[in-house]
Coordinates of C-alpha atoms in Angstrom, one line a residue:
M1 CA -15.7 -5.5 -28.0
R2 CA -14.0 -7.2 -25.0
I3 CA -11.1 -5.1 -24.0
G4 CA -8.4 -6.3 -21.6
I5 CA -6.4 -3.7 -19.7
L6 CA -2.9 -4.7 -18.5
G7 CA -1.5 -1.9 -16.3
G8 CA 1.7 -1.2 -14.5
T9 CA 4.8 0.9 -14.6
F10 CA 6.4 -1.4 -17.2
D11 CA 9.8 -0.4 -16.0
P12 CA 10.8 -2.3 -18.1
I13 CA 8.2 -4.3 -20.0
H14 CA 9.3 -8.0 -20.1
K15 CA 8.3 -11.3 -21.6
T16 CA 6.0 -12.3 -18.8
H17 CA 3.9 -9.1 -19.5
I18 CA 3.6 -10.3 -23.1
R19 CA 2.9 -13.9 -22.1
I20 CA 0.0 -12.7 -19.8
A21 CA -1.5 -10.5 -22.6
K22 CA -1.1 -13.3 -25.2
G23 CA -2.7 -15.8 -22.8
A24 CA -5.8 -13.6 -22.3
L25 CA -6.1 -13.4 -26.1
D26 CA -5.4 -17.0 -26.8
N27 CA -7.9 -18.2 -24.2
D28 CA -10.6 -16.0 -25.7
L29 CA -11.0 -14.0 -22.6
V30 CA -10.7 -10.7 -24.5
D31 CA -10.6 -9.4 -28.1
K32 CA -7.9 -6.8 -27.6
I33 CA -5.3 -5.9 -24.9
L34 CA -4.4 -2.3 -23.9
I35 CA -1.0 -2.1 -22.4
M36 CA -1.4 0.9 -20.1
P37 CA 1.7 2.3 -18.4
S38 CA 1.0 4.3 -15.2
P39 CA 2.5 7.5 -13.9
C40 CA 4.7 7.2 -10.8
P41 CA 2.7 5.4 -8.2
P42 CA 2.2 7.1 -4.8
H43 CA 4.5 4.7 -2.9
K44 CA 7.5 5.2 -5.2
K45 CA 9.9 8.1 -5.6
S46 CA 9.5 9.6 -9.0
S47 CA 13.3 9.4 -9.5
N48 CA 13.0 5.6 -9.2
V49 CA 10.7 5.4 -12.2
T50 CA 12.1 5.7 -15.7
D51 CA 10.9 8.6 -17.8
S52 CA 7.5 7.7 -19.4
W53 CA 9.0 8.5 -22.9
H54 CA 11.4 5.6 -22.6
R55 CA 8.8 3.2 -21.1
I56 CA 6.4 4.0 -24.0
N57 CA 9.1 3.3 -26.5
M58 CA 10.0 0.0 -24.9
I59 CA 6.3 -1.0 -24.9
K60 CA 6.0 -0.1 -28.6
L61 CA 9.0 -2.3 -29.4
A62 CA 7.7 -5.2 -27.3
I63 CA 4.2 -5.4 -28.9
E64 CA 4.8 -4.3 -32.5
D65 CA 4.5 -7.9 -33.7
Y66 CA 1.1 -8.5 -32.0
K67 CA -1.9 -7.0 -33.9
D68 CA -4.3 -7.4 -30.9
M69 CA -2.1 -5.6 -28.4
E70 CA -2.1 -1.8 -28.3
L71 CA -0.3 0.9 -26.3
S72 CA -2.6 3.2 -24.3
T73 CA -1.2 6.3 -22.7
F74 CA -4.6 7.1 -21.1
E75 CA -3.3 7.1 -17.5
L76 CA -0.1 9.0 -18.4
D77 CA -2.1 11.6 -20.3
N78 CA -4.6 12.1 -17.5
N79 CA -2.1 11.5 -14.6
F80 CA -4.3 8.8 -13.1
T81 CA -2.7 6.6 -10.4
Y82 CA -5.8 4.8 -9.2
T83 CA -7.6 2.1 -11.3
A84 CA -11.0 3.3 -10.1
D85 CA -10.4 6.7 -11.7
T86 CA -9.1 5.2 -14.9
L87 CA -12.0 2.9 -15.4
T88 CA -14.6 5.5 -14.5
Q89 CA -13.3 7.8 -17.2
L90 CA -12.4 5.2 -19.8
N91 CA -15.6 3.2 -19.8
N92 CA -17.6 4.2 -22.9
H93 CA -20.5 1.9 -22.0
Q94 CA -20.2 0.2 -25.4
D95 CA -17.2 -2.1 -24.9
D96 CA -16.7 -4.6 -22.1
Y97 CA -13.6 -4.0 -20.0
Y98 CA -11.5 -6.6 -18.2
F99 CA -8.8 -5.6 -15.8
I100 CA -5.9 -8.1 -15.6
V101 CA -4.3 -8.6 -12.1
G102 CA -1.7 -10.9 -10.7
G103 CA -2.1 -13.2 -7.7
D104 CA -0.5 -10.7 -5.3
S105 CA -3.0 -8.0 -6.4
I106 CA -5.9 -10.4 -6.0
A107 CA -4.8 -11.0 -2.4
S108 CA -5.0 -7.3 -1.6
F109 CA -7.8 -6.2 -4.0
S110 CA -10.3 -5.5 -1.2
S111 CA -8.0 -2.8 0.2
W112 CA -7.6 -1.0 -3.1
Y113 CA -8.9 2.4 -3.7
H114 CA -12.7 2.0 -4.2
P115 CA -12.7 -1.6 -5.4
E116 CA -16.5 -1.4 -5.8
I117 CA -16.0 1.4 -8.5
I118 CA -13.5 -0.8 -10.3
L119 CA -16.0 -3.7 -10.4
N120 CA -18.8 -1.5 -11.6
N121 CA -16.8 -0.7 -14.7
C122 CA -15.1 -4.0 -15.5
E123 CA -14.6 -7.6 -14.7
L124 CA -11.3 -9.0 -13.3
I125 CA -9.0 -11.5 -14.9
A126 CA -6.8 -13.0 -12.3
V127 CA -3.4 -14.4 -13.4
K128 CA -2.3 -17.6 -11.7
R129 CA 1.3 -18.4 -12.3
A130 CA 2.8 -21.9 -12.0
D131 CA 4.4 -21.1 -8.6
S132 CA 1.2 -19.6 -7.0
S133 CA -0.5 -21.3 -4.1
A134 CA -3.7 -22.7 -5.7
E135 CA -5.5 -22.9 -2.3
D136 CA -4.8 -19.2 -1.4
F137 CA -5.4 -18.0 -4.9
I138 CA -8.9 -19.6 -5.1
K139 CA -9.7 -18.5 -1.6
N140 CA -8.9 -14.9 -2.5
I141 CA -11.0 -15.1 -5.7
N142 CA -14.0 -16.5 -3.8
K143 CA -13.7 -13.7 -1.3
I144 CA -13.9 -11.1 -4.0
E145 CA -16.7 -12.8 -5.8
S146 CA -18.7 -13.1 -2.6
E147 CA -18.0 -9.6 -1.3
F148 CA -18.7 -7.7 -4.5
T149 CA -21.1 -10.1 -6.2
T150 CA -18.9 -10.4 -9.3
K151 CA -17.2 -13.0 -11.5
V152 CA -13.4 -13.3 -11.6
H153 CA -12.0 -15.0 -14.6
I154 CA -8.9 -17.1 -14.1
L155 CA -5.9 -17.1 -16.5
N156 CA -3.3 -19.9 -16.0
I157 CA 0.1 -19.1 -17.4
D158 CA 3.4 -21.0 -17.3
S159 CA 5.9 -18.3 -16.6
D160 CA 9.0 -17.4 -14.7
N161 CA 8.5 -15.6 -11.4
I162 CA 10.0 -12.4 -12.8
S163 CA 9.1 -8.8 -12.3
S164 CA 10.4 -5.5 -13.5
S165 CA 11.9 -4.7 -10.1
S166 CA 13.7 -8.1 -9.9
I167 CA 15.1 -7.5 -13.4
K168 CA 16.6 -4.2 -12.2
K169 CA 17.9 -5.8 -9.1
I170 CA 19.8 -8.6 -10.9
G171 CA 21.0 -6.3 -13.6
I172 CA 20.0 -6.0 -17.2
N173 CA 22.7 -8.3 -18.6
H174 CA 21.7 -11.1 -16.2
A175 CA 18.1 -10.5 -17.1
K176 CA 18.5 -10.5 -20.9
A177 CA 16.7 -13.8 -21.2
Y178 CA 13.5 -12.2 -19.8
L179 CA 13.5 -9.3 -22.2
D180 CA 12.4 -8.9 -25.8
E181 CA 15.6 -8.5 -27.9
K182 CA 14.5 -5.1 -29.2
V183 CA 13.7 -4.0 -25.7
Y184 CA 17.1 -5.2 -24.4
Q185 CA 18.9 -3.3 -27.2
Y186 CA 16.9 -0.2 -26.5
I187 CA 17.9 -0.3 -22.9
V188 CA 21.6 -0.7 -23.9
D189 CA 21.5 2.0 -26.5
N190 CA 19.9 4.5 -24.1
N191 CA 22.0 3.5 -21.1
L192 CA 19.0 2.8 -18.9
Y193 CA 19.0 1.0 -15.5
K194 CA 22.7 1.6 -15.1
D195 CA 22.3 1.7 -11.4
T196 CA 20.5 -0.9 -9.3
I197 CA 17.1 0.4 -8.3
I198 CA 15.6 -1.0 -5.1
S199 CA 11.8 -1.1 -5.3
P200 CA 9.4 -1.4 -2.4
M201 CA 8.2 -4.9 -1.5
N202 CA 4.6 -5.5 -2.4
L203 CA 2.0 -5.8 0.3
T204 CA 1.8 -9.6 0.2
E205 CA 5.6 -9.8 0.7
I206 CA 5.5 -7.3 3.5
K207 CA 2.7 -9.1 5.4
A208 CA 4.5 -12.5 5.0
D209 CA 7.7 -11.0 6.4
I210 CA 6.0 -9.2 9.3
Q211 CA 4.1 -12.4 10.2
K212 CA 7.4 -14.2 10.6
N213 CA 8.8 -11.6 12.9
L214 CA 5.8 -10.8 15.2
T215 CA 4.1 -13.0 17.8
P216 CA 0.8 -14.5 16.6
S217 CA -1.2 -12.2 18.9
R218 CA 0.7 -9.1 17.7
Y219 CA 0.2 -10.1 14.1
I220 CA -3.6 -10.5 14.7
H221 CA -3.6 -7.1 16.3
T222 CA -1.8 -5.7 13.3
L223 CA -4.4 -7.1 10.9
G224 CA -7.2 -5.7 13.1
V225 CA -5.6 -2.2 13.0
A226 CA -5.2 -2.5 9.2
E227 CA -8.9 -3.4 8.7
T228 CA -10.0 -0.6 11.1
A229 CA -7.8 1.9 9.4
K230 CA -9.0 1.0 5.9
N231 CA -12.6 1.4 7.0
M232 CA -11.9 4.8 8.6
A233 CA -10.0 6.0 5.6
Q234 CA -12.9 5.3 3.3
V235 CA -15.2 7.4 5.6
Y236 CA -12.7 10.3 5.8
N237 CA -12.0 10.3 2.0
Y238 CA -8.4 9.0 2.4
N239 CA -6.8 6.4 0.2
P240 CA -7.6 3.1 2.0
N241 CA -4.7 1.3 0.3
T242 CA -2.3 3.7 2.0
A243 CA -4.0 3.5 5.3
Y244 CA -3.9 -0.3 5.2
L245 CA -0.2 -0.3 4.3
A246 CA 0.7 2.1 7.2
A247 CA -1.3 0.0 9.6
I248 CA 0.4 -3.2 8.5
L249 CA 3.7 -1.6 9.2
H250 CA 2.9 0.3 12.4
D251 CA 4.2 -2.3 14.8
V252 CA 7.0 -3.7 12.7
A253 CA 9.5 -3.0 15.5
K254 CA 7.4 -4.4 18.3
N255 CA 9.3 -7.7 18.4
Y256 CA 12.4 -6.1 19.9
S257 CA 13.3 -5.9 23.6
D258 CA 14.0 -2.5 25.3
E259 CA 17.7 -3.2 25.1
E260 CA 17.5 -4.0 21.4
L261 CA 15.5 -0.9 20.7
L262 CA 18.0 1.3 22.4
K263 CA 20.9 -0.5 20.7
M264 CA 19.3 -0.1 17.3
A265 CA 18.5 3.5 17.8
K266 CA 22.1 4.3 18.8
A267 CA 23.5 2.3 15.9
N268 CA 21.4 4.2 13.4
N269 CA 21.8 7.6 14.9
I270 CA 18.2 7.9 15.9
E271 CA 17.6 10.5 18.6
I272 CA 16.5 9.1 21.9
S273 CA 14.5 11.5 24.1
D274 CA 14.5 11.4 27.9
S275 CA 11.1 9.9 27.9
E276 CA 12.2 7.2 25.5
L277 CA 15.3 6.5 27.6
N278 CA 13.0 6.0 30.6
A279 CA 10.5 4.0 28.5
P280 CA 12.4 2.4 25.6
Y281 CA 9.3 0.6 24.2
L282 CA 8.3 4.0 22.9
L283 CA 11.2 3.7 20.4
H284 CA 9.4 1.0 18.5
A285 CA 7.5 3.8 16.6
K286 CA 10.6 5.7 15.5
L287 CA 12.4 2.4 14.6
G288 CA 9.2 1.2 12.9
A289 CA 9.4 4.1 10.5
F290 CA 13.1 3.5 10.0
I291 CA 12.6 -0.2 9.2
A292 CA 9.7 0.6 6.8
E293 CA 11.9 3.0 4.9
N294 CA 15.2 1.0 4.9
K295 CA 14.0 -2.6 4.9
Y296 CA 10.7 -2.4 3.0
H297 CA 11.8 0.6 0.9
I298 CA 8.6 2.6 1.7
T299 CA 9.1 6.2 0.5
D300 CA 5.6 7.7 1.2
S301 CA 6.3 10.3 3.8
E302 CA 2.7 10.2 5.1
V303 CA 3.0 6.4 5.8
L304 CA 6.3 6.9 7.5
S305 CA 4.9 9.8 9.6
A306 CA 1.9 7.7 10.6
I307 CA 4.1 4.9 11.8
R308 CA 6.4 7.4 13.6
W309 CA 3.5 9.0 15.6
H310 CA 1.1 6.1 16.2
T311 CA 2.1 5.6 19.8
T312 CA 2.6 9.1 21.3
G313 CA 0.7 11.2 18.8
K314 CA 1.7 14.8 18.3
A315 CA 0.1 18.2 17.8
D316 CA -1.5 18.9 14.4
M317 CA -1.4 15.3 13.0
T318 CA -2.2 14.5 9.4
T319 CA -5.4 12.6 8.5
L320 CA -3.4 9.4 8.2
D321 CA -1.5 10.1 11.5
K322 CA -4.9 10.3 13.2
I323 CA -6.3 7.3 11.5
I324 CA -3.4 5.0 12.5
F325 CA -3.2 6.5 16.0
C326 CA -6.9 5.9 16.6
A327 CA -7.2 2.5 14.8
D328 CA -4.4 1.2 17.0
Y329 CA -6.5 2.0 20.1
I330 CA -9.9 0.8 19.0
E331 CA -9.2 -2.3 16.7
P332 CA -11.5 -5.2 17.4
G333 CA -9.0 -7.1 19.5
R334 CA -8.8 -4.4 22.1
T335 CA -10.8 -5.1 25.3
K336 CA -9.2 -3.2 28.2
Q337 CA -9.6 0.4 27.1
E338 CA -12.6 2.3 28.5
R339 CA -15.7 3.3 26.5
L340 CA -14.6 1.2 23.5
D341 CA -18.2 0.9 22.1
Y342 CA -18.5 4.7 22.1
L343 CA -15.1 5.2 20.6
R344 CA -15.7 2.7 17.8
E345 CA -19.0 4.4 17.0
L346 CA -17.3 7.8 17.0
S347 CA -14.5 6.5 14.6
L348 CA -16.9 6.7 11.7
L349 CA -18.3 10.1 12.6
D350 CA -15.7 12.6 13.9
L351 CA -12.0 12.0 13.5
D352 CA -10.8 15.0 15.5
L353 CA -13.2 14.3 18.4
L354 CA -12.1 10.6 18.4
T355 CA -8.4 11.7 18.5
F356 CA -9.1 14.0 21.4
E357 CA -11.1 11.4 23.4
I358 CA -8.3 8.8 23.0
L359 CA -5.7 11.3 24.0
K360 CA -7.7 12.3 27.0
Q361 CA -8.0 8.7 28.1
T362 CA -4.4 8.0 27.4
V363 CA -3.2 11.0 29.4
D364 CA -5.5 10.2 32.3
Y365 CA -4.2 6.6 32.4
L366 CA -0.6 7.7 32.2
K367 CA -0.9 10.2 34.9
K368 CA -2.2 7.5 37.2
T369 CA 0.5 4.9 36.3
K370 CA 3.5 7.0 35.2
G371 CA 3.1 10.3 37.2
D372 CA 4.8 13.1 35.4
N373 CA 6.8 10.7 33.1
I374 CA 4.7 11.2 30.0
D375 CA 6.2 11.8 26.6
P376 CA 5.9 15.5 25.8
N377 CA 4.5 14.8 22.4
T378 CA 1.5 13.1 24.0
I379 CA 0.8 16.1 26.2
N380 CA 1.3 18.5 23.3
A381 CA -1.1 16.4 21.2
Y382 CA -3.7 16.3 24.0
E383 CA -3.5 20.1 24.5
Y384 CA -3.7 20.7 20.7
Y385 CA -6.8 18.6 20.2
R386 CA -8.5 19.9 23.3
K387 CA -8.2 23.4 21.8
V388 CA -9.5 22.1 18.5
I389 CA -12.6 20.7 20.2
D390 CA -13.0 23.7 22.5
N391 CA -12.9 26.2 19.6
R392 CA -15.4 24.1 17.8
N393 CA -17.8 24.2 20.7
D394 CA -17.4 28.0 21.1
K395 CA -18.7 28.7 17.6

């Protein structure tokens, strides 16, 4: 049997979800659709996702009139948040699985967690809505088909550009037209979505907004850091999606002048150290984390930390902190740093040694150009990782 999987938080499920599922069935792409709600995704606060019991009940109401649509609680039961894990465990090697994704997801699919595992277990159905850019949509599909030697099926649907997050933003009463009547009544009866919930922008929206606000060269640098971070994350067994997102956001405050950075820091009660007062450009890291959280609504503490420390570094950094700190230094557009070929080779072999080598070069350079005016966090980071490497050599 050809089984289509339509995943998401379904918070709440709406008519476009059903239109997509019905389109896949009516166009004979699949024989059955599993509507599969996910647990709280890593980038969202659990308090911002409605209890799974309510989401399950709303899905049941929305699909009860469709005999070829079925609720699957597989991800909820197993607490899977990554599609690669879901498909690996779900695949019974008897049925053919098709994973349904939207245009935004197709654009970022290569940076998902283990896309090769996903495609070993299923084929993709890409949903092209009426408002999608045909050229970019086809370009992204061609890239996936070429990179992974796979076939991506296209589903064209005529639908409103609506999402669960936009329904919550405009309010349930205003969004009534986008909801099944039984789902709407359930929401009212259970007093759901009483308060407006602000959800994070998706990656495509974030990249488009950042591109508008950065210079072309800075945006190219950002993309270089993102690809480098993704590759490093895969080597060091860290989620490449998260690394890519952190890298895309790392220089989000780079477009501000020193005066603007100081003004923004003061206006938002962000502490300004002596070294930042003397070199205000350092504040772009702190303010970048602030903007990521407050403009783009990123709640992942590891992403925010990596943005915060990508310039100065600090002692005892997380894996993601180190990946973004190092990727920023060695991305393909960098040409002036010393021993780049060695550092790039090291980036896929030894993360702590790479971090130390970059810190050493940074401290040596700053001592020559800034004298003693070096951010204490950079000195602390250098001393910490020097001891890490020394202790390793002593064993």
